[in-house]
Amino acid sequence: MVSGTDDSKTPAVVSLAAGGVAGGIEAFTSYPLEFAKTRVQLREQKGIPTPRNPFLVVSRVYQAEGLRALYKGCAPLVVGSIGKDGVRFLFFDQIKEAFADPETKTLSPLRNLGAGMTAGVVASITAVTPSERIKTAMIDDARNEKRFRSGWHATTTIWKEHGILGLYRGFVGTTLKQASATAFRMGTYNVLKDYEKTRNIPQNTATNFANGSVAGVVTTLCTQPFDVIKTRSQSAHGASTAEAVKSILIDYGVRGFWRGTTMRLGRTVFSGGILFTAYEAAVKVINPLYSSVNFMY
């Protein structure tokens, strides 16, 4: 389990609830950097080059369109993150038991990565791809046609025009990103925690935040190409994975697959710390409540 409490006794429903709470908090607090990263990864408008500096992107959008524009597409991402991280923590915690060494009941770094990858695939199918598709389409649409009035309107419009497959546009890129990102993020975090336990390093808020931030750095550098492909696939009009890869190569060459790394790195370091710190805190609050309810019945 991921929790800093007695891991073996953390119930599945607690993992699900705590993961959902942590995911919602992380998505909302770090969204302006996610917005900037997505803008940079989308195809540039003719005659309007997109700056690489994330703070410049945020500043320009704020000056031209106001604060609300920086949170365009935030609602579907928050909802998706609640589902994504709830599922991700739930399945990672459950899958870890299946991946654990049968004799020692522990996970090697490779087994940690395997458990994280499996959890990432499940999260992509159940929550991540549709919410990321809506978020990206809304950010792209806001630059041009401005058709989408809200997250719900974007969802219904895409559904009417393309059916359920429209909501799963970019599924391959998203799943590759989620599988690898969850593997590296959850795997790195757990390897660090296991190491710290052998050195008797206290597990507190500062340690959890630091571990989450390191996991965020590793995740970003290893999975950035999948994130760029996903963003191109999930633009307002959408594109196949092959078309997305081709457009990136045409626009920027191989280096284009790491476009937006700086701003995503800033977000994942920040959000990784928040995610795991919020998860650990939520478990400590929810676990006793769940136990008391069970005791009553």
mmCIF file of C-alpha atoms in Angstrom:
data_model
loop_
_atom_site.group_PDB
_atom_site.id
_atom_site.type_symbol
_atom_site.label_atom_id
_atom_site.label_comp_id
_atom_site.label_asym_id
_atom_site.label_seq_id
_atom_site.Cartn_x
_atom_site.Cartn_y
_atom_site.Cartn_z
ATOM 1 C CA MET A 1 0.000 0.000 0.000
ATOM 2 C CA VAL A 2 1.016 3.626 -0.366
ATOM 3 C CA SER A 3 -0.215 4.952 2.904
ATOM 4 C CA GLY A 4 2.111 5.935 5.677
ATOM 5 C CA THR A 5 -0.259 4.320 8.177
ATOM 6 C CA ASP A 6 -0.461 0.588 8.761
ATOM 7 C CA ASP A 7 -0.549 -0.201 5.078
ATOM 8 C CA SER A 8 -1.769 -3.776 5.243
ATOM 9 C CA LYS A 9 -4.957 -2.667 7.062
ATOM 10 C CA THR A 10 -6.037 0.180 4.783
ATOM 11 C CA PRO A 11 -9.412 -0.929 3.326
ATOM 12 C CA ALA A 12 -10.097 -0.651 -0.404
ATOM 13 C CA VAL A 13 -12.885 1.885 0.091
ATOM 14 C CA VAL A 14 -10.496 4.114 2.067
ATOM 15 C CA SER A 15 -7.901 3.945 -0.732
ATOM 16 C CA LEU A 16 -10.624 4.872 -3.245
ATOM 17 C CA ALA A 17 -11.985 7.801 -1.209
ATOM 18 C CA ALA A 18 -8.583 9.167 -0.144
ATOM 19 C CA GLY A 19 -7.250 8.899 -3.687
ATOM 20 C CA GLY A 20 -10.288 10.772 -5.032
ATOM 21 C CA VAL A 21 -9.913 13.582 -2.488
ATOM 22 C CA ALA A 22 -6.179 13.888 -3.184
ATOM 23 C CA GLY A 23 -6.725 13.870 -6.957
ATOM 24 C CA GLY A 24 -9.315 16.645 -6.823
ATOM 25 C CA ILE A 25 -7.124 18.866 -4.629
ATOM 26 C CA GLU A 26 -4.049 18.266 -6.801
ATOM 27 C CA ALA A 27 -5.876 18.945 -10.085
ATOM 28 C CA PHE A 28 -7.434 22.241 -8.945
ATOM 29 C CA THR A 29 -4.362 23.734 -7.265
ATOM 30 C CA SER A 30 -1.996 22.978 -10.155
ATOM 31 C CA TYR A 31 -4.376 23.629 -13.066
ATOM 32 C CA PRO A 32 -2.912 26.925 -14.410
ATOM 33 C CA LEU A 33 0.374 25.101 -15.151
ATOM 34 C CA GLU A 34 -1.577 22.265 -16.797
ATOM 35 C CA PHE A 35 -3.415 24.867 -18.888
ATOM 36 C CA ALA A 36 -0.137 26.480 -19.992
ATOM 37 C CA LYS A 37 1.431 23.115 -20.852
ATOM 38 C CA THR A 38 -1.571 22.117 -22.971
ATOM 39 C CA ARG A 39 -1.570 25.424 -24.856
ATOM 40 C CA VAL A 40 2.109 24.976 -25.758
ATOM 41 C CA GLN A 41 1.595 21.391 -26.964
ATOM 42 C CA LEU A 42 -1.311 22.240 -29.282
ATOM 43 C CA ARG A 43 -0.553 23.356 -32.835
ATOM 44 C CA GLU A 44 0.338 27.034 -33.034
ATOM 45 C CA GLN A 45 -2.106 29.400 -34.671
ATOM 46 C CA LYS A 46 -0.826 31.080 -37.821
ATOM 47 C CA GLY A 47 1.110 34.224 -36.971
ATOM 48 C CA ILE A 48 0.660 33.672 -33.220
ATOM 49 C CA PRO A 49 3.652 31.719 -31.890
ATOM 50 C CA THR A 50 3.194 30.233 -28.430
ATOM 51 C CA PRO A 51 5.942 31.185 -25.932
ATOM 52 C CA ARG A 52 7.773 28.356 -24.171
ATOM 53 C CA ASN A 53 7.883 30.123 -20.827
ATOM 54 C CA PRO A 54 4.868 28.813 -18.841
ATOM 55 C CA PHE A 55 4.633 31.964 -16.738
ATOM 56 C CA LEU A 56 4.537 34.082 -19.895
ATOM 57 C CA VAL A 57 1.722 31.896 -21.286
ATOM 58 C CA VAL A 58 -0.244 32.264 -18.053
ATOM 59 C CA SER A 59 0.437 36.026 -17.925
ATOM 60 C CA ARG A 60 -0.685 36.635 -21.519
ATOM 61 C CA VAL A 61 -3.881 34.621 -21.150
ATOM 62 C CA TYR A 62 -4.681 36.339 -17.838
ATOM 63 C CA GLN A 63 -4.141 39.811 -19.332
ATOM 64 C CA ALA A 64 -6.138 39.091 -22.486
ATOM 65 C CA GLU A 65 -8.917 36.860 -21.170
ATOM 66 C CA GLY A 66 -8.970 37.107 -17.372
ATOM 67 C CA LEU A 67 -8.558 34.621 -14.534
ATOM 68 C CA ARG A 68 -11.473 32.416 -15.594
ATOM 69 C CA ALA A 69 -9.705 31.622 -18.867
ATOM 70 C CA LEU A 70 -6.837 29.991 -16.956
ATOM 71 C CA TYR A 71 -9.340 27.512 -15.520
ATOM 72 C CA LYS A 72 -10.971 26.670 -18.854
ATOM 73 C CA GLY A 73 -11.408 22.897 -18.857
ATOM 74 C CA CYS A 74 -10.623 22.656 -15.142
ATOM 75 C CA ALA A 75 -13.954 21.145 -14.055
ATOM 76 C CA PRO A 76 -13.740 18.022 -16.237
ATOM 77 C CA LEU A 77 -10.108 17.537 -15.207
ATOM 78 C CA VAL A 78 -10.977 17.788 -11.497
ATOM 79 C CA VAL A 79 -13.847 15.325 -11.908
ATOM 80 C CA GLY A 80 -11.616 13.054 -13.937
ATOM 81 C CA SER A 81 -8.803 13.349 -11.399
ATOM 82 C CA ILE A 82 -11.123 12.373 -8.564
ATOM 83 C CA GLY A 83 -12.026 9.229 -10.496
ATOM 84 C CA LYS A 84 -8.514 8.676 -11.853
ATOM 85 C CA ASP A 85 -6.660 8.932 -8.570
ATOM 86 C CA GLY A 86 -9.361 7.131 -6.647
ATOM 87 C CA VAL A 87 -9.097 4.228 -9.098
ATOM 88 C CA ARG A 88 -5.318 4.537 -9.345
ATOM 89 C CA PHE A 89 -4.702 4.327 -5.593
ATOM 90 C CA LEU A 90 -7.378 1.647 -5.162
ATOM 91 C CA PHE A 91 -6.073 -0.610 -7.895
ATOM 92 C CA PHE A 92 -2.429 0.058 -7.121
ATOM 93 C CA ASP A 93 -2.989 -0.942 -3.523
ATOM 94 C CA GLN A 94 -4.889 -4.068 -4.570
ATOM 95 C CA ILE A 95 -2.551 -4.951 -7.444
ATOM 96 C CA LYS A 96 0.498 -4.606 -5.190
ATOM 97 C CA GLU A 97 -0.714 -7.623 -3.244
ATOM 98 C CA ALA A 98 -0.861 -9.682 -6.437
ATOM 99 C CA PHE A 99 2.595 -8.480 -7.542
ATOM 100 C CA ALA A 100 4.236 -8.974 -4.145
ATOM 101 C CA ASP A 101 6.850 -11.690 -3.741
ATOM 102 C CA PRO A 102 4.958 -14.749 -2.372
ATOM 103 C CA GLU A 103 7.636 -15.474 0.221
ATOM 104 C CA THR A 104 8.730 -12.036 1.458
ATOM 105 C CA LYS A 105 5.416 -10.234 0.721
ATOM 106 C CA THR A 106 7.450 -7.257 -0.536
ATOM 107 C CA LEU A 107 7.857 -5.615 -3.940
ATOM 108 C CA SER A 108 11.098 -5.133 -5.814
ATOM 109 C CA PRO A 109 11.465 -1.899 -7.859
ATOM 110 C CA LEU A 110 10.439 -3.821 -11.010
ATOM 111 C CA ARG A 111 7.389 -5.278 -9.289
ATOM 112 C CA ASN A 112 6.480 -1.766 -8.097
ATOM 113 C CA LEU A 113 6.670 -0.529 -11.698
ATOM 114 C CA GLY A 114 4.580 -3.453 -12.920
ATOM 115 C CA ALA A 115 1.868 -2.813 -10.355
ATOM 116 C CA GLY A 116 1.820 0.895 -11.217
ATOM 117 C CA MET A 117 1.621 0.211 -14.957
ATOM 118 C CA THR A 118 -1.362 -2.102 -14.523
ATOM 119 C CA ALA A 119 -3.137 0.464 -12.326
ATOM 120 C CA GLY A 120 -2.452 3.153 -14.947
ATOM 121 C CA VAL A 121 -4.129 1.157 -17.715
ATOM 122 C CA VAL A 122 -7.230 0.649 -15.554
ATOM 123 C CA ALA A 123 -7.339 4.371 -14.685
ATOM 124 C CA SER A 124 -7.020 5.376 -18.358
ATOM 125 C CA ILE A 125 -9.953 3.195 -19.374
ATOM 126 C CA THR A 126 -12.271 4.157 -16.532
ATOM 127 C CA ALA A 127 -11.643 7.883 -16.075
ATOM 128 C CA VAL A 128 -8.588 9.537 -17.590
ATOM 129 C CA THR A 129 -9.106 9.416 -21.366
ATOM 130 C CA PRO A 130 -12.616 10.976 -21.456
ATOM 131 C CA SER A 131 -11.777 13.726 -18.929
ATOM 132 C CA GLU A 132 -8.470 14.569 -20.644
ATOM 133 C CA ARG A 133 -10.213 14.646 -24.032
ATOM 134 C CA ILE A 134 -12.822 17.142 -22.791
ATOM 135 C CA LYS A 135 -10.232 19.310 -21.004
ATOM 136 C CA THR A 136 -7.919 19.471 -24.024
ATOM 137 C CA ALA A 137 -10.753 20.102 -26.477
ATOM 138 C CA MET A 138 -12.031 22.987 -24.335
ATOM 139 C CA ILE A 139 -8.593 24.615 -24.078
ATOM 140 C CA ASP A 140 -8.095 24.290 -27.850
ATOM 141 C CA ASP A 141 -11.627 25.479 -28.633
ATOM 142 C CA ALA A 142 -11.135 28.596 -26.476
ATOM 143 C CA ARG A 143 -8.364 29.756 -28.849
ATOM 144 C CA ASN A 144 -10.493 29.555 -31.973
ATOM 145 C CA GLU A 145 -14.172 28.735 -32.409
ATOM 146 C CA LYS A 146 -15.331 29.071 -28.780
ATOM 147 C CA ARG A 147 -18.125 26.555 -29.362
ATOM 148 C CA PHE A 148 -18.034 24.897 -25.939
ATOM 149 C CA ARG A 149 -19.939 26.744 -23.221
ATOM 150 C CA SER A 150 -19.080 24.315 -20.418
ATOM 151 C CA GLY A 151 -17.618 20.910 -19.716
ATOM 152 C CA TRP A 152 -21.034 19.289 -20.032
ATOM 153 C CA HIS A 153 -21.727 21.108 -23.318
ATOM 154 C CA ALA A 154 -18.355 19.974 -24.687
ATOM 155 C CA THR A 155 -19.139 16.386 -23.658
ATOM 156 C CA THR A 156 -22.575 16.325 -25.290
ATOM 157 C CA THR A 157 -21.311 18.070 -28.440
ATOM 158 C CA ILE A 158 -18.442 15.621 -28.912
ATOM 159 C CA TRP A 159 -20.816 12.712 -28.205
ATOM 160 C CA LYS A 160 -23.356 13.942 -30.803
ATOM 161 C CA GLU A 161 -20.697 14.527 -33.453
ATOM 162 C CA HIS A 162 -18.464 11.507 -32.919
ATOM 163 C CA GLY A 163 -20.185 9.135 -30.502
ATOM 164 C CA ILE A 164 -18.436 7.494 -27.566
ATOM 165 C CA LEU A 165 -15.287 7.041 -29.665
ATOM 166 C CA GLY A 166 -15.014 10.835 -29.775
ATOM 167 C CA LEU A 167 -14.629 10.890 -25.998
ATOM 168 C CA TYR A 168 -11.925 8.244 -26.268
ATOM 169 C CA ARG A 169 -9.928 10.098 -28.922
ATOM 170 C CA GLY A 170 -6.256 9.790 -28.000
ATOM 171 C CA PHE A 171 -6.857 6.587 -26.037
ATOM 172 C CA VAL A 172 -3.584 4.975 -27.141
ATOM 173 C CA GLY A 173 -1.438 7.968 -26.220
ATOM 174 C CA THR A 174 -3.325 8.521 -22.960
ATOM 175 C CA THR A 175 -3.030 4.877 -21.928
ATOM 176 C CA LEU A 176 0.680 4.770 -22.748
ATOM 177 C CA LYS A 177 1.136 7.948 -20.714
ATOM 178 C CA GLN A 178 -0.995 6.745 -17.809
ATOM 179 C CA ALA A 179 0.570 3.288 -17.659
ATOM 180 C CA SER A 180 4.112 4.651 -17.699
ATOM 181 C CA ALA A 181 3.325 7.675 -15.495
ATOM 182 C CA THR A 182 1.595 5.596 -12.828
ATOM 183 C CA ALA A 183 4.377 3.026 -12.964
ATOM 184 C CA PHE A 184 7.099 5.623 -12.464
ATOM 185 C CA ARG A 185 5.180 7.843 -10.017
ATOM 186 C CA MET A 186 3.785 5.136 -7.730
ATOM 187 C CA GLY A 187 6.839 2.933 -8.166
ATOM 188 C CA THR A 188 9.334 5.691 -7.356
ATOM 189 C CA TYR A 189 7.295 6.867 -4.385
ATOM 190 C CA ASN A 190 7.089 3.385 -2.886
ATOM 191 C CA VAL A 191 10.771 2.611 -3.516
ATOM 192 C CA LEU A 192 11.672 5.842 -1.672
ATOM 193 C CA LYS A 193 9.347 4.993 1.225
ATOM 194 C CA ASP A 194 10.741 1.464 1.500
ATOM 195 C CA TYR A 195 14.282 2.841 1.514
ATOM 196 C CA GLU A 196 13.434 5.412 4.178
ATOM 197 C CA LYS A 197 11.871 2.765 6.401
ATOM 198 C CA THR A 198 15.104 0.741 6.336
ATOM 199 C CA ARG A 199 16.957 3.913 7.430
ATOM 200 C CA ASN A 200 14.344 4.797 10.091
ATOM 201 C CA ILE A 201 13.597 8.118 8.391
ATOM 202 C CA PRO A 202 10.361 9.515 9.906
ATOM 203 C CA GLN A 203 7.350 9.648 7.582
ATOM 204 C CA ASN A 204 5.805 13.088 7.944
ATOM 205 C CA THR A 205 4.299 15.785 5.716
ATOM 206 C CA ALA A 206 7.700 17.111 4.603
ATOM 207 C CA THR A 207 8.972 13.619 3.735
ATOM 208 C CA ASN A 208 5.772 12.745 1.856
ATOM 209 C CA PHE A 209 5.939 16.009 -0.119
ATOM 210 C CA ALA A 210 9.619 15.480 -0.981
ATOM 211 C CA ASN A 211 9.031 11.880 -2.071
ATOM 212 C CA GLY A 212 6.077 12.925 -4.201
ATOM 213 C CA SER A 213 8.091 15.706 -5.830
ATOM 214 C CA VAL A 214 10.975 13.369 -6.717
ATOM 215 C CA ALA A 215 8.460 10.892 -8.137
ATOM 216 C CA GLY A 216 7.017 13.747 -10.224
ATOM 217 C CA VAL A 217 10.414 14.611 -11.741
ATOM 218 C CA VAL A 218 11.126 10.997 -12.703
ATOM 219 C CA THR A 219 7.630 10.616 -14.152
ATOM 220 C CA THR A 220 7.803 13.759 -16.285
ATOM 221 C CA LEU A 221 11.179 13.085 -17.876
ATOM 222 C CA CYS A 222 10.283 9.476 -18.722
ATOM 223 C CA THR A 223 6.756 10.022 -20.083
ATOM 224 C CA GLN A 224 6.755 13.442 -21.794
ATOM 225 C CA PRO A 225 6.546 12.125 -25.405
ATOM 226 C CA PHE A 226 3.321 10.251 -24.590
ATOM 227 C CA ASP A 227 1.864 13.420 -23.070
ATOM 228 C CA VAL A 228 2.600 15.498 -26.193
ATOM 229 C CA ILE A 229 1.080 12.837 -28.474
ATOM 230 C CA LYS A 230 -1.998 12.649 -26.231
ATOM 231 C CA THR A 231 -2.515 16.421 -26.333
ATOM 232 C CA ARG A 232 -2.302 16.567 -30.134
ATOM 233 C CA SER A 233 -4.727 13.640 -30.448
ATOM 234 C CA GLN A 234 -7.271 15.282 -28.153
ATOM 235 C CA SER A 235 -7.434 18.748 -29.736
ATOM 236 C CA ALA A 236 -10.870 20.213 -30.489
ATOM 237 C CA HIS A 237 -11.178 18.384 -33.827
ATOM 238 C CA GLY A 238 -9.088 15.389 -32.725
ATOM 239 C CA ALA A 239 -6.482 13.332 -34.567
ATOM 240 C CA SER A 240 -5.347 9.735 -34.684
ATOM 241 C CA THR A 241 -2.201 8.727 -32.845
ATOM 242 C CA ALA A 242 -0.347 8.392 -36.155
ATOM 243 C CA GLU A 243 -1.520 11.844 -37.296
ATOM 244 C CA ALA A 244 -0.475 13.342 -33.960
ATOM 245 C CA VAL A 245 3.023 11.846 -34.194
ATOM 246 C CA LYS A 246 3.370 13.071 -37.794
ATOM 247 C CA SER A 247 2.252 16.628 -36.951
ATOM 248 C CA ILE A 248 4.732 16.856 -34.065
ATOM 249 C CA LEU A 249 7.613 15.721 -36.277
ATOM 250 C CA ILE A 250 6.603 18.174 -39.029
ATOM 251 C CA ASP A 251 6.266 21.109 -36.626
ATOM 252 C CA TYR A 252 9.270 20.601 -34.366
ATOM 253 C CA GLY A 253 11.187 17.421 -35.212
ATOM 254 C CA VAL A 254 12.114 14.845 -32.586
ATOM 255 C CA ARG A 255 12.630 17.572 -29.957
ATOM 256 C CA GLY A 256 8.917 18.333 -30.250
ATOM 257 C CA PHE A 257 8.115 15.202 -28.252
ATOM 258 C CA TRP A 258 9.531 16.961 -25.198
ATOM 259 C CA ARG A 259 7.650 20.209 -25.828
ATOM 260 C CA GLY A 260 6.107 21.543 -22.634
ATOM 261 C CA THR A 261 8.549 19.621 -20.420
ATOM 262 C CA THR A 262 9.479 22.660 -18.320
ATOM 263 C CA MET A 263 5.909 23.557 -17.407
ATOM 264 C CA ARG A 264 4.860 19.933 -16.916
ATOM 265 C CA LEU A 265 7.919 19.421 -14.740
ATOM 266 C CA GLY A 266 6.923 22.420 -12.644
ATOM 267 C CA ARG A 267 3.412 21.052 -12.310
ATOM 268 C CA THR A 268 4.341 17.444 -11.533
ATOM 269 C CA VAL A 269 6.911 18.414 -8.897
ATOM 270 C CA PHE A 270 4.288 20.616 -7.255
ATOM 271 C CA SER A 271 1.337 18.291 -7.841
ATOM 272 C CA GLY A 272 3.254 15.135 -6.934
ATOM 273 C CA GLY A 273 4.033 16.600 -3.537
ATOM 274 C CA ILE A 274 0.427 17.699 -3.058
ATOM 275 C CA LEU A 275 -1.064 14.411 -4.301
ATOM 276 C CA PHE A 276 0.794 12.077 -1.976
ATOM 277 C CA THR A 277 0.673 14.469 1.002
ATOM 278 C CA ALA A 278 -3.097 14.892 0.559
ATOM 279 C CA TYR A 279 -3.523 11.126 0.142
ATOM 280 C CA GLU A 280 -1.635 10.331 3.336
ATOM 281 C CA ALA A 281 -3.616 12.985 5.233
ATOM 282 C CA ALA A 282 -6.946 11.792 3.801
ATOM 283 C CA VAL A 283 -6.231 8.192 4.798
ATOM 284 C CA LYS A 284 -5.561 9.298 8.379
ATOM 285 C CA VAL A 285 -8.934 11.087 8.463
ATOM 286 C CA ILE A 286 -11.088 8.590 6.539
ATOM 287 C CA ASN A 287 -9.692 5.346 7.963
ATOM 288 C CA PRO A 288 -10.897 5.959 11.561
ATOM 289 C CA LEU A 289 -14.309 7.113 10.268
ATOM 290 C CA TYR A 290 -14.644 3.977 8.148
ATOM 291 C CA SER A 291 -13.548 1.778 11.041
ATOM 292 C CA SER A 292 -16.075 3.384 13.422
ATOM 293 C CA VAL A 293 -18.923 2.920 10.918
ATOM 294 C CA ASN A 294 -17.966 -0.750 10.451
ATOM 295 C CA PHE A 295 -17.806 -1.179 14.219
ATOM 296 C CA MET A 296 -21.341 0.203 14.623
ATOM 297 C CA TYR A 297 -22.678 -2.368 12.164
#
